[in-house]
PDB file of C-alpha atoms in Angstrom:
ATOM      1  CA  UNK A  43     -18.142 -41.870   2.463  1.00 38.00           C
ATOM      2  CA  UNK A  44     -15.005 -43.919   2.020  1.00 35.00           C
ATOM      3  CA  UNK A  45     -15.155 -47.395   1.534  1.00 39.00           C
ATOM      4  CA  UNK A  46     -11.967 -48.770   3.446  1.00 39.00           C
ATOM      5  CA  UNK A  47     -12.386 -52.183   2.485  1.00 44.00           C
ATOM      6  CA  UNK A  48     -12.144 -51.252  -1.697  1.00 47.00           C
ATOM      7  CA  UNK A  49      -8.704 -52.721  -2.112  1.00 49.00           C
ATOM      8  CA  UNK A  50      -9.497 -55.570   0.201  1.00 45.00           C
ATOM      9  CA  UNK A  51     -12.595 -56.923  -1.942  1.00 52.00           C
ATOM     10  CA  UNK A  52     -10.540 -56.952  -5.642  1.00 79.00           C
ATOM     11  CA  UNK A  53      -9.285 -60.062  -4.334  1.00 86.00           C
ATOM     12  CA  UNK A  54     -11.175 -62.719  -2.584  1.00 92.00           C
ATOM     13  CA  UNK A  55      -9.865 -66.499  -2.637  1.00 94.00           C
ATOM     14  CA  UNK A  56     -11.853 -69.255  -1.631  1.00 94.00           C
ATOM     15  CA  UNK A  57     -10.535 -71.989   0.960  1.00 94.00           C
ATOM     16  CA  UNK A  58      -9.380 -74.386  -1.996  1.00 96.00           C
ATOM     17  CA  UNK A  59      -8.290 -71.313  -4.285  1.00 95.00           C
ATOM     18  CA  UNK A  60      -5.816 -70.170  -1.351  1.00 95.00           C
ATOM     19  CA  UNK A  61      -4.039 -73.797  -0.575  1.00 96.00           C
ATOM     20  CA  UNK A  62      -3.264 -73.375  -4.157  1.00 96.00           C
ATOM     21  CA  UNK A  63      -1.246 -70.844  -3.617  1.00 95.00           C
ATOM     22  CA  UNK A  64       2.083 -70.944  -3.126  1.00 95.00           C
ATOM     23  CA  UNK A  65       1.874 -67.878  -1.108  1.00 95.00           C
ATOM     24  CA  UNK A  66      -0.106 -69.910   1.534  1.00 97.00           C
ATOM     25  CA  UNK A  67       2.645 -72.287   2.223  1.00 96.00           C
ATOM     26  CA  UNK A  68       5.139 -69.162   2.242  1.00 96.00           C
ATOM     27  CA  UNK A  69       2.869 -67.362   5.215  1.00 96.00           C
ATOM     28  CA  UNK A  70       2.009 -71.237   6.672  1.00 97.00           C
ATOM     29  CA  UNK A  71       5.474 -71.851   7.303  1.00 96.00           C
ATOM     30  CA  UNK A  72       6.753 -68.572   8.404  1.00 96.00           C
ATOM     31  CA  UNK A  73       3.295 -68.349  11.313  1.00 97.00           C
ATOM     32  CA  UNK A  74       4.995 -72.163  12.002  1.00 97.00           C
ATOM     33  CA  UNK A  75       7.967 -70.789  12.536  1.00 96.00           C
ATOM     34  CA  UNK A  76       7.407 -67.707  14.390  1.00 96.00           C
ATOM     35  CA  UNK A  77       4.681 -69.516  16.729  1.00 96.00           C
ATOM     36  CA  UNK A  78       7.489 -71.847  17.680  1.00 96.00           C
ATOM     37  CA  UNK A  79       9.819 -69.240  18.807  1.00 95.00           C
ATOM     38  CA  UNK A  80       6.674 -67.252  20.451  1.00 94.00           C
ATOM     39  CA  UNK A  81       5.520 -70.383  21.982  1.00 94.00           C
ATOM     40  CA  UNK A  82       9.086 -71.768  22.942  1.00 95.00           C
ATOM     41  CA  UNK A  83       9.728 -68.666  24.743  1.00 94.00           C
ATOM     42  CA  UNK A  84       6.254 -67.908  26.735  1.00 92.00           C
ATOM     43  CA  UNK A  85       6.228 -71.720  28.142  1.00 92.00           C
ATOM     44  CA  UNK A  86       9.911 -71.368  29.319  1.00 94.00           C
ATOM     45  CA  UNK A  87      10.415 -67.701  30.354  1.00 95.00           C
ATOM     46  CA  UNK A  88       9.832 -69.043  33.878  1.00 95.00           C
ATOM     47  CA  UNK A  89      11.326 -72.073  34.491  1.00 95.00           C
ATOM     48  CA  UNK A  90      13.986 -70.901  32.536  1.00 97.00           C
ATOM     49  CA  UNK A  91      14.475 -67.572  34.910  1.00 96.00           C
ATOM     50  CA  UNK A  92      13.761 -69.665  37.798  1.00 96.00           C
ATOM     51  CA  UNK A  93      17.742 -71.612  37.015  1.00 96.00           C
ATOM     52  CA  UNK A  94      18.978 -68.315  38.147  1.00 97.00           C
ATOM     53  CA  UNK A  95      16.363 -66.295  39.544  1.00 97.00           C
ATOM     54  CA  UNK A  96      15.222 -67.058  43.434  1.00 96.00           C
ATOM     55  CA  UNK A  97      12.817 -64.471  43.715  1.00 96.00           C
ATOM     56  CA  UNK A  98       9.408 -65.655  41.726  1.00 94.00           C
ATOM     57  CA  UNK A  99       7.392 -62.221  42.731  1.00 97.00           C
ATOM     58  CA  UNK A 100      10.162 -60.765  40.578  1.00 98.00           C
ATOM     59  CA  UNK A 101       9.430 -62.802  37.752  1.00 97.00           C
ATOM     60  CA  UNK A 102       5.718 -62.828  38.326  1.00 97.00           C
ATOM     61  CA  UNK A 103       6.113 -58.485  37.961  1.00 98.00           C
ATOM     62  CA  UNK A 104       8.169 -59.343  35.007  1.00 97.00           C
ATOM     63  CA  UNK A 105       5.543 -61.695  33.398  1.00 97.00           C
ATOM     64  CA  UNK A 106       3.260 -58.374  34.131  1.00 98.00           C
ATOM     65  CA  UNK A 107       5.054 -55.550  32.520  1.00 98.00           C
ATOM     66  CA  UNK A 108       5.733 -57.672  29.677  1.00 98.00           C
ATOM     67  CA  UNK A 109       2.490 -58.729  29.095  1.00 97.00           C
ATOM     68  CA  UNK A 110       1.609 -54.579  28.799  1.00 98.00           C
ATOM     69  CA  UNK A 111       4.622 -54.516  26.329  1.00 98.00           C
ATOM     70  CA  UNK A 112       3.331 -57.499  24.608  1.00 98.00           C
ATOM     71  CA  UNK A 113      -0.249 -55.372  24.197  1.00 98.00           C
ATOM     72  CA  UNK A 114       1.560 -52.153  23.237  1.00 98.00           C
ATOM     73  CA  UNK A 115       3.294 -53.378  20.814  1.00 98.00           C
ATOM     74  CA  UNK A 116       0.621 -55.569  18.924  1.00 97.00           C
ATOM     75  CA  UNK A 117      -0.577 -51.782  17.809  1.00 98.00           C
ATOM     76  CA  UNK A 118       3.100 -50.706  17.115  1.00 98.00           C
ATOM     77  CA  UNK A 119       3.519 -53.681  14.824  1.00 98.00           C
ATOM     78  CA  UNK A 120       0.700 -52.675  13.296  1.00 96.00           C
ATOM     79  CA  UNK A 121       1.740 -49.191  12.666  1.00 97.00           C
ATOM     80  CA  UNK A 122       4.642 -50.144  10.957  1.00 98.00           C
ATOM     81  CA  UNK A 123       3.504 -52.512   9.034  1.00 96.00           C
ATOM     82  CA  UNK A 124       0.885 -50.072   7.982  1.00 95.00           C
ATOM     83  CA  UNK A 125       3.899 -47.601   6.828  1.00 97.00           C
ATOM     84  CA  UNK A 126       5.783 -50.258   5.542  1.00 96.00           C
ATOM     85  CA  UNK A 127       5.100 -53.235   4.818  1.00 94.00           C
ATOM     86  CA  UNK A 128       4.226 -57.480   6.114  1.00 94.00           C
ATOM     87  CA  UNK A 129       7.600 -58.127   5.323  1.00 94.00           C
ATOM     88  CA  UNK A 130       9.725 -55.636   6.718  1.00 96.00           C
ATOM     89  CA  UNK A 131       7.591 -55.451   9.942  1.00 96.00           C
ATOM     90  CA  UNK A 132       7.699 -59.266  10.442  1.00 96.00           C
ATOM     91  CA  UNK A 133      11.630 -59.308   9.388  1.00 96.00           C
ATOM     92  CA  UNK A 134      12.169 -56.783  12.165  1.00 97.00           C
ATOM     93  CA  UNK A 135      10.624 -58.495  14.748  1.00 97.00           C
ATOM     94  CA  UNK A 136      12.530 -61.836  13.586  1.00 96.00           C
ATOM     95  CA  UNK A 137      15.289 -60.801  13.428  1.00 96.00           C
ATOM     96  CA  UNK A 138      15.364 -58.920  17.043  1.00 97.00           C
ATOM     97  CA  UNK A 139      13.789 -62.201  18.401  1.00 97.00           C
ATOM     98  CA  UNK A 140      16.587 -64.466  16.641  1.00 97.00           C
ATOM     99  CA  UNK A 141      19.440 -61.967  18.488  1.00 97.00           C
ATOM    100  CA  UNK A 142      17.160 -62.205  22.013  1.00 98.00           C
ATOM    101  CA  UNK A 143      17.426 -66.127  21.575  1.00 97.00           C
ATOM    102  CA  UNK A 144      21.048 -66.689  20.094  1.00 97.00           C
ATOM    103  CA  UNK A 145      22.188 -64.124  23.786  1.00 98.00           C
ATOM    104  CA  UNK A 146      18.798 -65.351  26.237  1.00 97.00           C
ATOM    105  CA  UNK A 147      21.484 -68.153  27.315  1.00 97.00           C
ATOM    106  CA  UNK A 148      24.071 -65.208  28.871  1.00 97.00           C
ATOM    107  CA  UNK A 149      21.640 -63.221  30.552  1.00 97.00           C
ATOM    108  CA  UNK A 150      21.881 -65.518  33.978  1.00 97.00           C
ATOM    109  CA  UNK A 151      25.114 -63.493  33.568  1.00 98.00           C
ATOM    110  CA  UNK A 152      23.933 -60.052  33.600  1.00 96.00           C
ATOM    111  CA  UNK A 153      21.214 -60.790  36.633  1.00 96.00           C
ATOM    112  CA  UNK A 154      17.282 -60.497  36.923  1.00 97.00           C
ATOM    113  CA  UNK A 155      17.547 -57.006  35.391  1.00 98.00           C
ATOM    114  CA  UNK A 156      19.244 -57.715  32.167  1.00 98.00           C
ATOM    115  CA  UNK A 157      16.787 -61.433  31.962  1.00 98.00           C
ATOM    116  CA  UNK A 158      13.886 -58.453  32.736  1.00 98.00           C
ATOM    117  CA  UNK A 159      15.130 -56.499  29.588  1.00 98.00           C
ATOM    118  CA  UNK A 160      15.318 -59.923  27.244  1.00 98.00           C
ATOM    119  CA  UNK A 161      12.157 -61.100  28.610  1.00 98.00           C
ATOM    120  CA  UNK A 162      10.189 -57.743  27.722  1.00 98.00           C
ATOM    121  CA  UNK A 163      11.842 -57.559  24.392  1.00 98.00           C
ATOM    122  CA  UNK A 164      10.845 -60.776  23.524  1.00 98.00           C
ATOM    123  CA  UNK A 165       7.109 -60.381  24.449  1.00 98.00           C
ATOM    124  CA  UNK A 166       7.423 -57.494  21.959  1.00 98.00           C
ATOM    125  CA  UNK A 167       8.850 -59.470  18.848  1.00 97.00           C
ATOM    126  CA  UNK A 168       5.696 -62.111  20.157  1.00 96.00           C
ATOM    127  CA  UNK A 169       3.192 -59.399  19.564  1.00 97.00           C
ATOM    128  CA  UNK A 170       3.952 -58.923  15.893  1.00 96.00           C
ATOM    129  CA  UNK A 171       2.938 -62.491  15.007  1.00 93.00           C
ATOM    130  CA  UNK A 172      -0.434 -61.378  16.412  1.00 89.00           C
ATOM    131  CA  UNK A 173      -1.185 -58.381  14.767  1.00 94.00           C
ATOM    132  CA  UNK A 174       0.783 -59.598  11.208  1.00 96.00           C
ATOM    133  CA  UNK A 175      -0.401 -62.756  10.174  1.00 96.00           C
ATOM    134  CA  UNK A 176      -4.134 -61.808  10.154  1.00 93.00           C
ATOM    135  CA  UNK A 177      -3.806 -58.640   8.504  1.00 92.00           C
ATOM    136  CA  UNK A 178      -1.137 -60.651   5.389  1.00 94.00           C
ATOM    137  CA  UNK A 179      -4.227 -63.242   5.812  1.00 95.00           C
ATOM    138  CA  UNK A 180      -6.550 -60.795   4.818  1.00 94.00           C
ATOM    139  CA  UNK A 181      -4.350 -58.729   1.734  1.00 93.00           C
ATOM    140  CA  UNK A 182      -3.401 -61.781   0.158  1.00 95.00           C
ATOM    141  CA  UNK A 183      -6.691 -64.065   0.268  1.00 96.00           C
ATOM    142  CA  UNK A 184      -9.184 -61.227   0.375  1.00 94.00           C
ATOM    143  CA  UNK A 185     -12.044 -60.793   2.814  1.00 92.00           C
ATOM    144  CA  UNK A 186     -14.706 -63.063   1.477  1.00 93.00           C
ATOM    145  CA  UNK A 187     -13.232 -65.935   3.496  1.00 94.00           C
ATOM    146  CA  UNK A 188     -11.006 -64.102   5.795  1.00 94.00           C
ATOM    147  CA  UNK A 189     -12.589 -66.409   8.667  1.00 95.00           C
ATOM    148  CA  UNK A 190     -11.685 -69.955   6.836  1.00 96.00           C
ATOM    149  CA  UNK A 191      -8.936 -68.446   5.758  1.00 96.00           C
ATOM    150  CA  UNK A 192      -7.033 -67.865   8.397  1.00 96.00           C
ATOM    151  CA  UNK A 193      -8.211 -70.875  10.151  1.00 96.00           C
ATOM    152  CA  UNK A 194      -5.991 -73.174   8.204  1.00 97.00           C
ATOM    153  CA  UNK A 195      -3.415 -70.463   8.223  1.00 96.00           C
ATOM    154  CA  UNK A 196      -3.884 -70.551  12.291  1.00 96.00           C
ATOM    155  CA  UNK A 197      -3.323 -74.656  11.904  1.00 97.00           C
ATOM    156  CA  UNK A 198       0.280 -74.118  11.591  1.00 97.00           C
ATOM    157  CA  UNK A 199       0.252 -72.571  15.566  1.00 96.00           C
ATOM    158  CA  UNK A 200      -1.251 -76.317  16.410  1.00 96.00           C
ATOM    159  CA  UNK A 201       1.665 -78.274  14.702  1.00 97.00           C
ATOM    160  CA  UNK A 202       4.531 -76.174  15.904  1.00 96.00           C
ATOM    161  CA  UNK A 203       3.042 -76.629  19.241  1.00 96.00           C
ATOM    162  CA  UNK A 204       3.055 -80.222  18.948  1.00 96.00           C
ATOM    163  CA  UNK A 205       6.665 -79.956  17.360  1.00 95.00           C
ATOM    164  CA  UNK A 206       7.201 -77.781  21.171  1.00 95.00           C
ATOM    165  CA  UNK A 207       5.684 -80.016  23.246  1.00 94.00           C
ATOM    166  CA  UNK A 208       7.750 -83.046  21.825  1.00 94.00           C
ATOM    167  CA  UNK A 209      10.829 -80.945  22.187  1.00 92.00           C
ATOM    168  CA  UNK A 210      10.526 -80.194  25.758  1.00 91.00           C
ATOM    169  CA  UNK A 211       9.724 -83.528  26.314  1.00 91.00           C
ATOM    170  CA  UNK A 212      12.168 -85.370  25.155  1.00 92.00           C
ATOM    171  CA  UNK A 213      14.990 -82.855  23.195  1.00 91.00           C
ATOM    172  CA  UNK A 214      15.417 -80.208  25.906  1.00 91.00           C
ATOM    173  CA  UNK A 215      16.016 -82.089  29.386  1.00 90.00           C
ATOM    174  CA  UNK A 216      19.027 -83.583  26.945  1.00 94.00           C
ATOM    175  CA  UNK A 217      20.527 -80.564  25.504  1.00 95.00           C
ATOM    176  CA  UNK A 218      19.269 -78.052  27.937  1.00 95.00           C
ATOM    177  CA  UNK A 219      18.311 -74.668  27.643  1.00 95.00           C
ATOM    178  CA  UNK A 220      21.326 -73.039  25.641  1.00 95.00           C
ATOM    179  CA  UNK A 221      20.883 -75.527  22.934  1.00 95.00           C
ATOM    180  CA  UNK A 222      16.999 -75.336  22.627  1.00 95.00           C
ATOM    181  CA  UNK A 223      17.155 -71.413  22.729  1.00 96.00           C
ATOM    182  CA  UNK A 224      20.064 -72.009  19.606  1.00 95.00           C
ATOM    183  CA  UNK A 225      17.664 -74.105  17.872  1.00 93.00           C
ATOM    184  CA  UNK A 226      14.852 -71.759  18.318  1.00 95.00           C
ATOM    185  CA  UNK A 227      16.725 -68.898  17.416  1.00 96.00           C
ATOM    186  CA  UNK A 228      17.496 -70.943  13.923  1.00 95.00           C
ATOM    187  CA  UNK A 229      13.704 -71.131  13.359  1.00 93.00           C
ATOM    188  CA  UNK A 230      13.227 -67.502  14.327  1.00 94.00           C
ATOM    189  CA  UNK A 231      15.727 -66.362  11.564  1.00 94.00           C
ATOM    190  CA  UNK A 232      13.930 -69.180   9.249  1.00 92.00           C
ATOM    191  CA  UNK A 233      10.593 -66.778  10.027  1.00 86.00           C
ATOM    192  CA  UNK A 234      12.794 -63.628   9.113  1.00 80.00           C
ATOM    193  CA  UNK A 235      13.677 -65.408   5.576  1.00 79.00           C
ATOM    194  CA  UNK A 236      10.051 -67.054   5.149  1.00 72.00           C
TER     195      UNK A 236
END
């Protein structure tokens, strides 16, 4: 019998061992970053669709198929991270989501089809902050706290929520969407570099 968790238990930080770390704040801040683009995104994909899209069963179907592609790819991501690495998996998806931002302000443009393509893509760069963190949670802290662990890892999601919430209230009904998909797309690439 193999035991698959071998490599897992040679390491195995405590709560207080692991905010000692620097590589913590490394992971903390990338997850911050990455949940704010993730976050950003799912809260607007509608109304922002909806400044050039009349037809809401469209972007209800949309919301649908990207929500399978969102699910898909959460085992993709995992795949290659499994073949290659946290970094180069989480890079990827970054980096595709930082291009999807920096060009989501042209696709009224190119029509429901090519906002249909963005959209979908995007869910799919979402998925790998799902299936990442908790597996670079687990290599780098060990499993002996994996659950406490990543709960203050997970506490970055909260604040870059509350960082979203205060942008939408007050930042992005003054710069509109271009602007706040620019300033996303900064943090996205700030993920890619974490």
């Amino acid at each position: 019998m193999v035991n698959l968790s071998q490599e897992q238990d040679q390491i195995s930080l405590s709560p207080l061992q692991m905010l000692q770390s620097s590589t913590f704040y490394w992971l903390f801040c990338a997850l911050f970053c990455c949940s704010f683009y993730g976050n950003m995104f799912y809260n607007l994909y509608k109304t922002f669709g909806e400044t050039f899209i009349d037809d809401d069963m469209f972007i209800a179907y949309a919301f649908s198929i990207a929500s399978i592609c969102n699910a898909l790819a959460r085992i993709g991501w995992g795949i290659l991270a499994d073949r290659t690495s946290f970094q180069v998996s989480l890079s990827a998806a970054t980096f595709l989501a930082t291009v999807l931002l920096l060009t989501m302000p042209l696709t009224p443009a190119g029509g429901k089809w090519i906002y249909f393509i963005w959209m979908n893509l995007m869910f799919i760069c979402l998925a790998a902050t799902h299936a990442l963190f908790i597996t670079a949670s687990v290599k780098c802290f060990g499993s002996g706290h994996k659950s406490i662990n990543y709960g203050c890892l997970i506490l970055s999601t909260t604040l870059s929520a509350i960082l979203l919430a205060v942008c939408c209230e007050y930042v992005l009904t003054v710069v509109g969407y271009a602007f706040s998909f620019l300033i996303t797309a900064i943090l996205a690439f700030l993920g890619t570099v974490c």
